[in-house]
Amino acid sequence: MNLFIIGPAGSGKGTHALSIANRYGMTLIKVGDGLRDLVRSGSEEGRIAAAHMNSGGMVPPEITVATIKKQLDQYPKGTNFVVDSAPYDMHQAGLLDEAVGIDYMLLIDFDDYTPLFERLTKRRMCPGCHLTTSLMEAPNETCPKCGGALAIRDDDKPEVVKERLNHFEKNIRPVAEHFSTKGKLIRVIGDGTIPQIWERIIFKLDMIFKVKEV
C-alpha cells in the first residue's frame, strides 16, 4: 500500500510520517532526501532541481516524480510505503498516480491557520548546533542546548509563511478534494499537541490496517 502525506507548511508531516512507518512497518520515502541525492549526482536533472530549490521554487513535477519512483523501485514489489510531503499540485498528483499508484492520501488539515502561523513565525534555529526550537521555549532567543544566538529561517519569516500557506490552498487543497471524491482521502485536524494529532491519525489508520490494540 502507498500512503502519501500532505498538509500545509509546519503541519508535522515529517514527524508523523516517521511514526506511521514505525507503527505499521512501512518504508519511509522522504521526497526531500531523494531530491538532495539527485542534486549531489551532478546530473542534468540534478542541476535543474538545484536551481529551483536554491531559488525557493518548486522542482518540476516530472523530476520529482521520477525521483520518488527511483526510491520506490529500490524495494521489492508489494512493499508498503509512506511518502512524506507529496504531491505538490494536481499535475504531480496525476503523474504519481500513474507512475506508482496512490492508495490513500493523508491530509493534516487546519480549520484556522492562526495557530499554525504563530507556530511557524516563532520557530527558531541554532546555526551552531542546528537545534530547532521556539520563542516559547527560548524567549531570550538563546539556544537552550549550546547557548548560541538563535536565528529565524528564511522560510519562517511572516511574509514567506503567508505565501507558503497560500500555496497550499491554491495548489495542494485541490489535490485533497480530488482524492476525497475518489474515497482515498484520510483527513485529520492538525490543531493541538503532537500526541493529540497522533491519536487522531492512528484512530483512522488502525481501521485501514485492521490493527487491534492488545
mmCIF file of C-alpha atoms in Angstrom:
data_model
loop_
_atom_site.group_PDB
_atom_site.id
_atom_site.type_symbol
_atom_site.label_atom_id
_atom_site.label_comp_id
_atom_site.label_asym_id
_atom_site.label_seq_id
_atom_site.Cartn_x
_atom_site.Cartn_y
_atom_site.Cartn_z
ATOM 1 C CA MET A 1 0.000 0.000 0.000
ATOM 2 C CA ASN A 2 1.173 3.522 -0.820
ATOM 3 C CA LEU A 3 0.211 6.304 1.609
ATOM 4 C CA PHE A 4 1.063 9.897 0.703
ATOM 5 C CA ILE A 5 1.050 12.669 3.326
ATOM 6 C CA ILE A 6 0.100 16.262 2.528
ATOM 7 C CA GLY A 7 -0.587 19.335 4.619
ATOM 8 C CA PRO A 8 0.376 22.998 4.959
ATOM 9 C CA ALA A 9 3.857 24.053 5.989
ATOM 10 C CA GLY A 10 4.577 23.275 9.624
ATOM 11 C CA SER A 11 1.762 20.736 9.983
ATOM 12 C CA GLY A 12 4.103 17.986 11.196
ATOM 13 C CA LYS A 13 4.139 15.818 8.071
ATOM 14 C CA GLY A 14 7.710 14.602 8.597
ATOM 15 C CA THR A 15 7.222 13.810 12.286
ATOM 16 C CA HIS A 16 4.071 11.797 11.701
ATOM 17 C CA ALA A 17 5.405 10.079 8.562
ATOM 18 C CA LEU A 18 8.204 8.558 10.639
ATOM 19 C CA SER A 19 5.772 7.475 13.359
ATOM 20 C CA ILE A 20 3.476 5.902 10.762
ATOM 21 C CA ALA A 21 6.367 3.992 9.193
ATOM 22 C CA ASN A 22 7.379 2.635 12.601
ATOM 23 C CA ARG A 23 3.879 1.684 13.758
ATOM 24 C CA TYR A 24 2.712 -0.025 10.578
ATOM 25 C CA GLY A 25 6.003 -1.456 9.338
ATOM 26 C CA MET A 26 6.104 0.774 6.263
ATOM 27 C CA THR A 27 9.108 2.032 4.330
ATOM 28 C CA LEU A 28 9.519 5.812 4.670
ATOM 29 C CA ILE A 29 10.200 7.729 1.465
ATOM 30 C CA LYS A 30 11.379 11.301 2.065
ATOM 31 C CA VAL A 31 10.978 13.363 -1.077
ATOM 32 C CA GLY A 32 13.461 15.998 0.078
ATOM 33 C CA ASP A 33 16.195 13.409 0.671
ATOM 34 C CA GLY A 34 15.684 11.977 -2.807
ATOM 35 C CA LEU A 35 15.952 15.402 -4.402
ATOM 36 C CA ARG A 36 19.107 16.223 -2.449
ATOM 37 C CA ASP A 37 20.658 12.942 -3.620
ATOM 38 C CA LEU A 38 19.720 13.909 -7.178
ATOM 39 C CA VAL A 39 21.435 17.281 -6.788
ATOM 40 C CA ARG A 40 24.589 15.600 -5.468
ATOM 41 C CA SER A 41 24.659 13.296 -8.506
ATOM 42 C CA GLY A 42 25.601 16.215 -10.724
ATOM 43 C CA SER A 43 23.227 15.085 -13.490
ATOM 44 C CA GLU A 44 21.345 17.489 -15.733
ATOM 45 C CA GLU A 45 18.150 16.773 -13.765
ATOM 46 C CA GLY A 46 20.100 17.394 -10.569
ATOM 47 C CA ARG A 47 21.276 20.790 -11.814
ATOM 48 C CA ILE A 48 17.727 21.747 -12.780
ATOM 49 C CA ALA A 49 16.425 20.620 -9.375
ATOM 50 C CA ALA A 50 19.180 22.565 -7.596
ATOM 51 C CA ALA A 51 18.348 25.753 -9.479
ATOM 52 C CA HIS A 52 14.703 25.577 -8.399
ATOM 53 C CA MET A 53 15.484 24.574 -4.822
ATOM 54 C CA ASN A 54 18.078 27.322 -4.368
ATOM 55 C CA SER A 55 15.658 29.971 -5.619
ATOM 56 C CA GLY A 56 12.847 28.753 -3.369
ATOM 57 C CA GLY A 57 10.797 27.456 -6.299
ATOM 58 C CA MET A 58 9.159 24.084 -6.896
ATOM 59 C CA VAL A 59 11.156 21.367 -8.649
ATOM 60 C CA PRO A 60 9.479 20.402 -11.967
ATOM 61 C CA PRO A 61 6.871 17.688 -11.297
ATOM 62 C CA GLU A 62 8.392 15.244 -13.780
ATOM 63 C CA ILE A 63 11.734 15.343 -11.965
ATOM 64 C CA THR A 64 10.174 14.947 -8.529
ATOM 65 C CA VAL A 65 8.017 12.017 -9.658
ATOM 66 C CA ALA A 66 10.989 10.286 -11.295
ATOM 67 C CA THR A 67 12.945 10.731 -8.059
ATOM 68 C CA ILE A 68 10.157 9.209 -5.962
ATOM 69 C CA LYS A 69 9.762 6.309 -8.403
ATOM 70 C CA LYS A 70 13.514 5.650 -8.279
ATOM 71 C CA GLN A 71 13.337 5.440 -4.481
ATOM 72 C CA LEU A 72 10.334 3.104 -4.596
ATOM 73 C CA ASP A 73 11.944 0.865 -7.218
ATOM 74 C CA GLN A 74 14.754 0.029 -4.788
ATOM 75 C CA TYR A 75 12.357 -2.136 -2.774
ATOM 76 C CA PRO A 76 10.543 -5.403 -3.587
ATOM 77 C CA LYS A 77 7.144 -5.249 -5.227
ATOM 78 C CA GLY A 78 4.383 -5.183 -2.628
ATOM 79 C CA THR A 79 6.373 -3.163 -0.082
ATOM 80 C CA ASN A 80 4.187 -0.765 1.920
ATOM 81 C CA PHE A 81 5.326 2.843 1.582
ATOM 82 C CA VAL A 82 4.577 6.120 3.315
ATOM 83 C CA VAL A 83 5.683 9.116 1.235
ATOM 84 C CA ASP A 84 6.397 12.362 3.074
ATOM 85 C CA SER A 85 5.255 15.687 1.543
ATOM 86 C CA ALA A 86 3.963 14.829 -1.916
ATOM 87 C CA PRO A 87 2.258 15.619 -4.241
ATOM 88 C CA TYR A 88 2.575 19.393 -4.543
ATOM 89 C CA ASP A 89 -0.187 20.020 -7.106
ATOM 90 C CA MET A 90 -2.737 18.289 -9.326
ATOM 91 C CA HIS A 91 -0.305 17.772 -12.210
ATOM 92 C CA GLN A 92 2.187 16.000 -9.976
ATOM 93 C CA ALA A 93 -0.616 14.006 -8.341
ATOM 94 C CA GLY A 94 -1.686 12.708 -11.741
ATOM 95 C CA LEU A 95 1.868 11.747 -12.659
ATOM 96 C CA LEU A 96 2.385 9.973 -9.323
ATOM 97 C CA ASP A 97 -0.899 8.092 -9.519
ATOM 98 C CA GLU A 98 0.010 6.886 -12.995
ATOM 99 C CA ALA A 99 3.620 6.016 -12.136
ATOM 100 C CA VAL A 100 3.286 4.305 -8.746
ATOM 101 C CA GLY A 101 -0.366 4.446 -7.719
ATOM 102 C CA ILE A 102 -1.778 6.403 -4.770
ATOM 103 C CA ASP A 103 -3.809 4.160 -2.486
ATOM 104 C CA TYR A 104 -4.513 6.733 0.235
ATOM 105 C CA MET A 105 -3.800 10.400 0.864
ATOM 106 C CA LEU A 106 -3.423 11.546 4.479
ATOM 107 C CA LEU A 107 -4.227 15.233 4.930
ATOM 108 C CA ILE A 108 -3.151 17.001 8.111
ATOM 109 C CA ASP A 109 -5.539 19.931 7.938
ATOM 110 C CA PHE A 110 -6.439 23.115 9.800
ATOM 111 C CA ASP A 111 -9.754 24.945 10.026
ATOM 112 C CA ASP A 112 -7.890 28.061 11.203
ATOM 113 C CA TYR A 113 -4.308 28.856 10.215
ATOM 114 C CA THR A 114 -3.730 31.322 13.073
ATOM 115 C CA PRO A 115 -2.099 28.797 15.479
ATOM 116 C CA LEU A 116 -0.030 27.359 12.625
ATOM 117 C CA PHE A 117 1.111 30.822 11.521
ATOM 118 C CA GLU A 118 2.165 31.685 15.078
ATOM 119 C CA ARG A 119 3.961 28.356 15.469
ATOM 120 C CA LEU A 120 5.997 28.865 12.291
ATOM 121 C CA THR A 121 6.865 32.521 12.813
ATOM 122 C CA LYS A 122 8.008 31.804 16.388
ATOM 123 C CA ARG A 123 10.209 28.896 15.282
ATOM 124 C CA ARG A 124 13.958 29.457 15.582
ATOM 125 C CA MET A 125 17.070 27.509 14.583
ATOM 126 C CA CYS A 126 20.524 27.482 16.138
ATOM 127 C CA PRO A 127 23.207 27.976 13.467
ATOM 128 C CA GLY A 128 25.719 26.315 15.756
ATOM 129 C CA CYS A 129 24.185 23.004 16.840
ATOM 130 C CA HIS A 130 21.212 23.049 14.382
ATOM 131 C CA LEU A 131 18.638 22.671 17.153
ATOM 132 C CA THR A 132 15.156 23.769 16.120
ATOM 133 C CA THR A 133 13.181 25.364 18.928
ATOM 134 C CA SER A 134 10.618 28.115 19.530
ATOM 135 C CA LEU A 135 10.439 31.516 21.192
ATOM 136 C CA MET A 136 8.005 29.884 23.607
ATOM 137 C CA GLU A 137 10.835 27.601 24.782
ATOM 138 C CA ALA A 138 13.638 30.139 24.385
ATOM 139 C CA PRO A 139 12.136 33.646 24.826
ATOM 140 C CA ASN A 140 15.579 35.243 25.142
ATOM 141 C CA GLU A 141 16.483 33.817 21.684
ATOM 142 C CA THR A 142 19.412 31.864 23.137
ATOM 143 C CA CYS A 143 19.848 28.201 22.229
ATOM 144 C CA PRO A 144 18.918 26.049 25.260
ATOM 145 C CA LYS A 145 21.356 23.374 24.090
ATOM 146 C CA CYS A 146 24.598 25.230 23.307
ATOM 147 C CA GLY A 147 23.913 28.838 24.335
ATOM 148 C CA GLY A 148 24.312 30.251 20.830
ATOM 149 C CA ALA A 149 22.187 33.020 19.347
ATOM 150 C CA LEU A 150 19.069 31.698 17.621
ATOM 151 C CA ALA A 151 18.109 32.761 14.098
ATOM 152 C CA ILE A 152 14.886 32.732 12.101
ATOM 153 C CA ARG A 153 14.865 30.580 8.972
ATOM 154 C CA ASP A 154 14.143 32.426 5.747
ATOM 155 C CA ASP A 155 11.072 30.271 5.140
ATOM 156 C CA ASP A 156 9.705 31.101 8.611
ATOM 157 C CA LYS A 157 9.591 34.861 8.056
ATOM 158 C CA PRO A 158 5.966 36.106 8.254
ATOM 159 C CA GLU A 159 5.688 37.134 4.613
ATOM 160 C CA VAL A 160 7.118 33.798 3.448
ATOM 161 C CA VAL A 161 4.863 31.793 5.767
ATOM 162 C CA LYS A 162 1.826 33.580 4.302
ATOM 163 C CA GLU A 163 2.988 32.657 0.793
ATOM 164 C CA ARG A 164 3.560 29.027 1.775
ATOM 165 C CA LEU A 165 0.069 28.783 3.260
ATOM 166 C CA ASN A 166 -1.388 30.427 0.157
ATOM 167 C CA HIS A 167 0.464 27.873 -1.972
ATOM 168 C CA PHE A 168 -1.189 25.077 -0.028
ATOM 169 C CA GLU A 169 -4.684 26.484 -0.556
ATOM 170 C CA LYS A 170 -4.123 27.194 -4.237
ATOM 171 C CA ASN A 171 -2.220 24.080 -5.301
ATOM 172 C CA ILE A 172 -2.493 21.304 -2.709
ATOM 173 C CA ARG A 173 -6.050 21.785 -1.438
ATOM 174 C CA PRO A 174 -7.426 20.734 -4.868
ATOM 175 C CA VAL A 175 -5.382 17.514 -4.601
ATOM 176 C CA ALA A 176 -7.084 16.686 -1.305
ATOM 177 C CA GLU A 177 -10.516 17.431 -2.751
ATOM 178 C CA HIS A 178 -9.798 15.240 -5.793
ATOM 179 C CA PHE A 179 -8.814 12.227 -3.711
ATOM 180 C CA SER A 180 -11.743 12.829 -1.385
ATOM 181 C CA THR A 181 -14.124 12.311 -4.316
ATOM 182 C CA LYS A 182 -12.322 9.026 -5.034
ATOM 183 C CA GLY A 183 -12.760 7.847 -1.437
ATOM 184 C CA LYS A 184 -8.992 7.865 -0.872
ATOM 185 C CA LEU A 185 -8.604 10.850 1.474
ATOM 186 C CA ILE A 186 -7.924 10.474 5.204
ATOM 187 C CA ARG A 187 -8.357 13.871 6.893
ATOM 188 C CA VAL A 188 -7.252 14.682 10.417
ATOM 189 C CA ILE A 189 -7.242 18.051 12.175
ATOM 190 C CA GLY A 190 -3.730 19.295 12.962
ATOM 191 C CA ASP A 191 -4.588 21.520 15.933
ATOM 192 C CA GLY A 192 -3.185 20.546 19.324
ATOM 193 C CA THR A 193 -0.109 18.727 20.552
ATOM 194 C CA ILE A 194 1.806 16.098 18.586
ATOM 195 C CA PRO A 195 0.402 13.266 20.772
ATOM 196 C CA GLN A 196 -3.158 14.549 20.246
ATOM 197 C CA ILE A 197 -2.721 14.663 16.465
ATOM 198 C CA TRP A 198 -1.089 11.237 16.501
ATOM 199 C CA GLU A 199 -4.085 9.752 18.302
ATOM 200 C CA ARG A 200 -6.365 11.094 15.569
ATOM 201 C CA ILE A 201 -4.124 9.619 12.884
ATOM 202 C CA ILE A 202 -3.900 6.128 14.334
ATOM 203 C CA PHE A 203 -7.642 6.089 15.079
ATOM 204 C CA LYS A 204 -8.226 6.227 11.319
ATOM 205 C CA LEU A 205 -5.210 4.271 10.084
ATOM 206 C CA ASP A 206 -5.747 1.408 12.515
ATOM 207 C CA MET A 207 -9.102 0.768 10.856
ATOM 208 C CA ILE A 208 -7.434 0.617 7.436
ATOM 209 C CA PHE A 209 -4.600 -1.628 8.593
ATOM 210 C CA LYS A 210 -7.006 -3.525 10.844
ATOM 211 C CA VAL A 211 -4.736 -3.062 13.847
ATOM 212 C CA LYS A 212 -6.145 -4.307 17.159
ATOM 213 C CA GLU A 213 -4.780 -2.960 20.412
ATOM 214 C CA VAL A 214 -3.769 -5.686 22.874
#
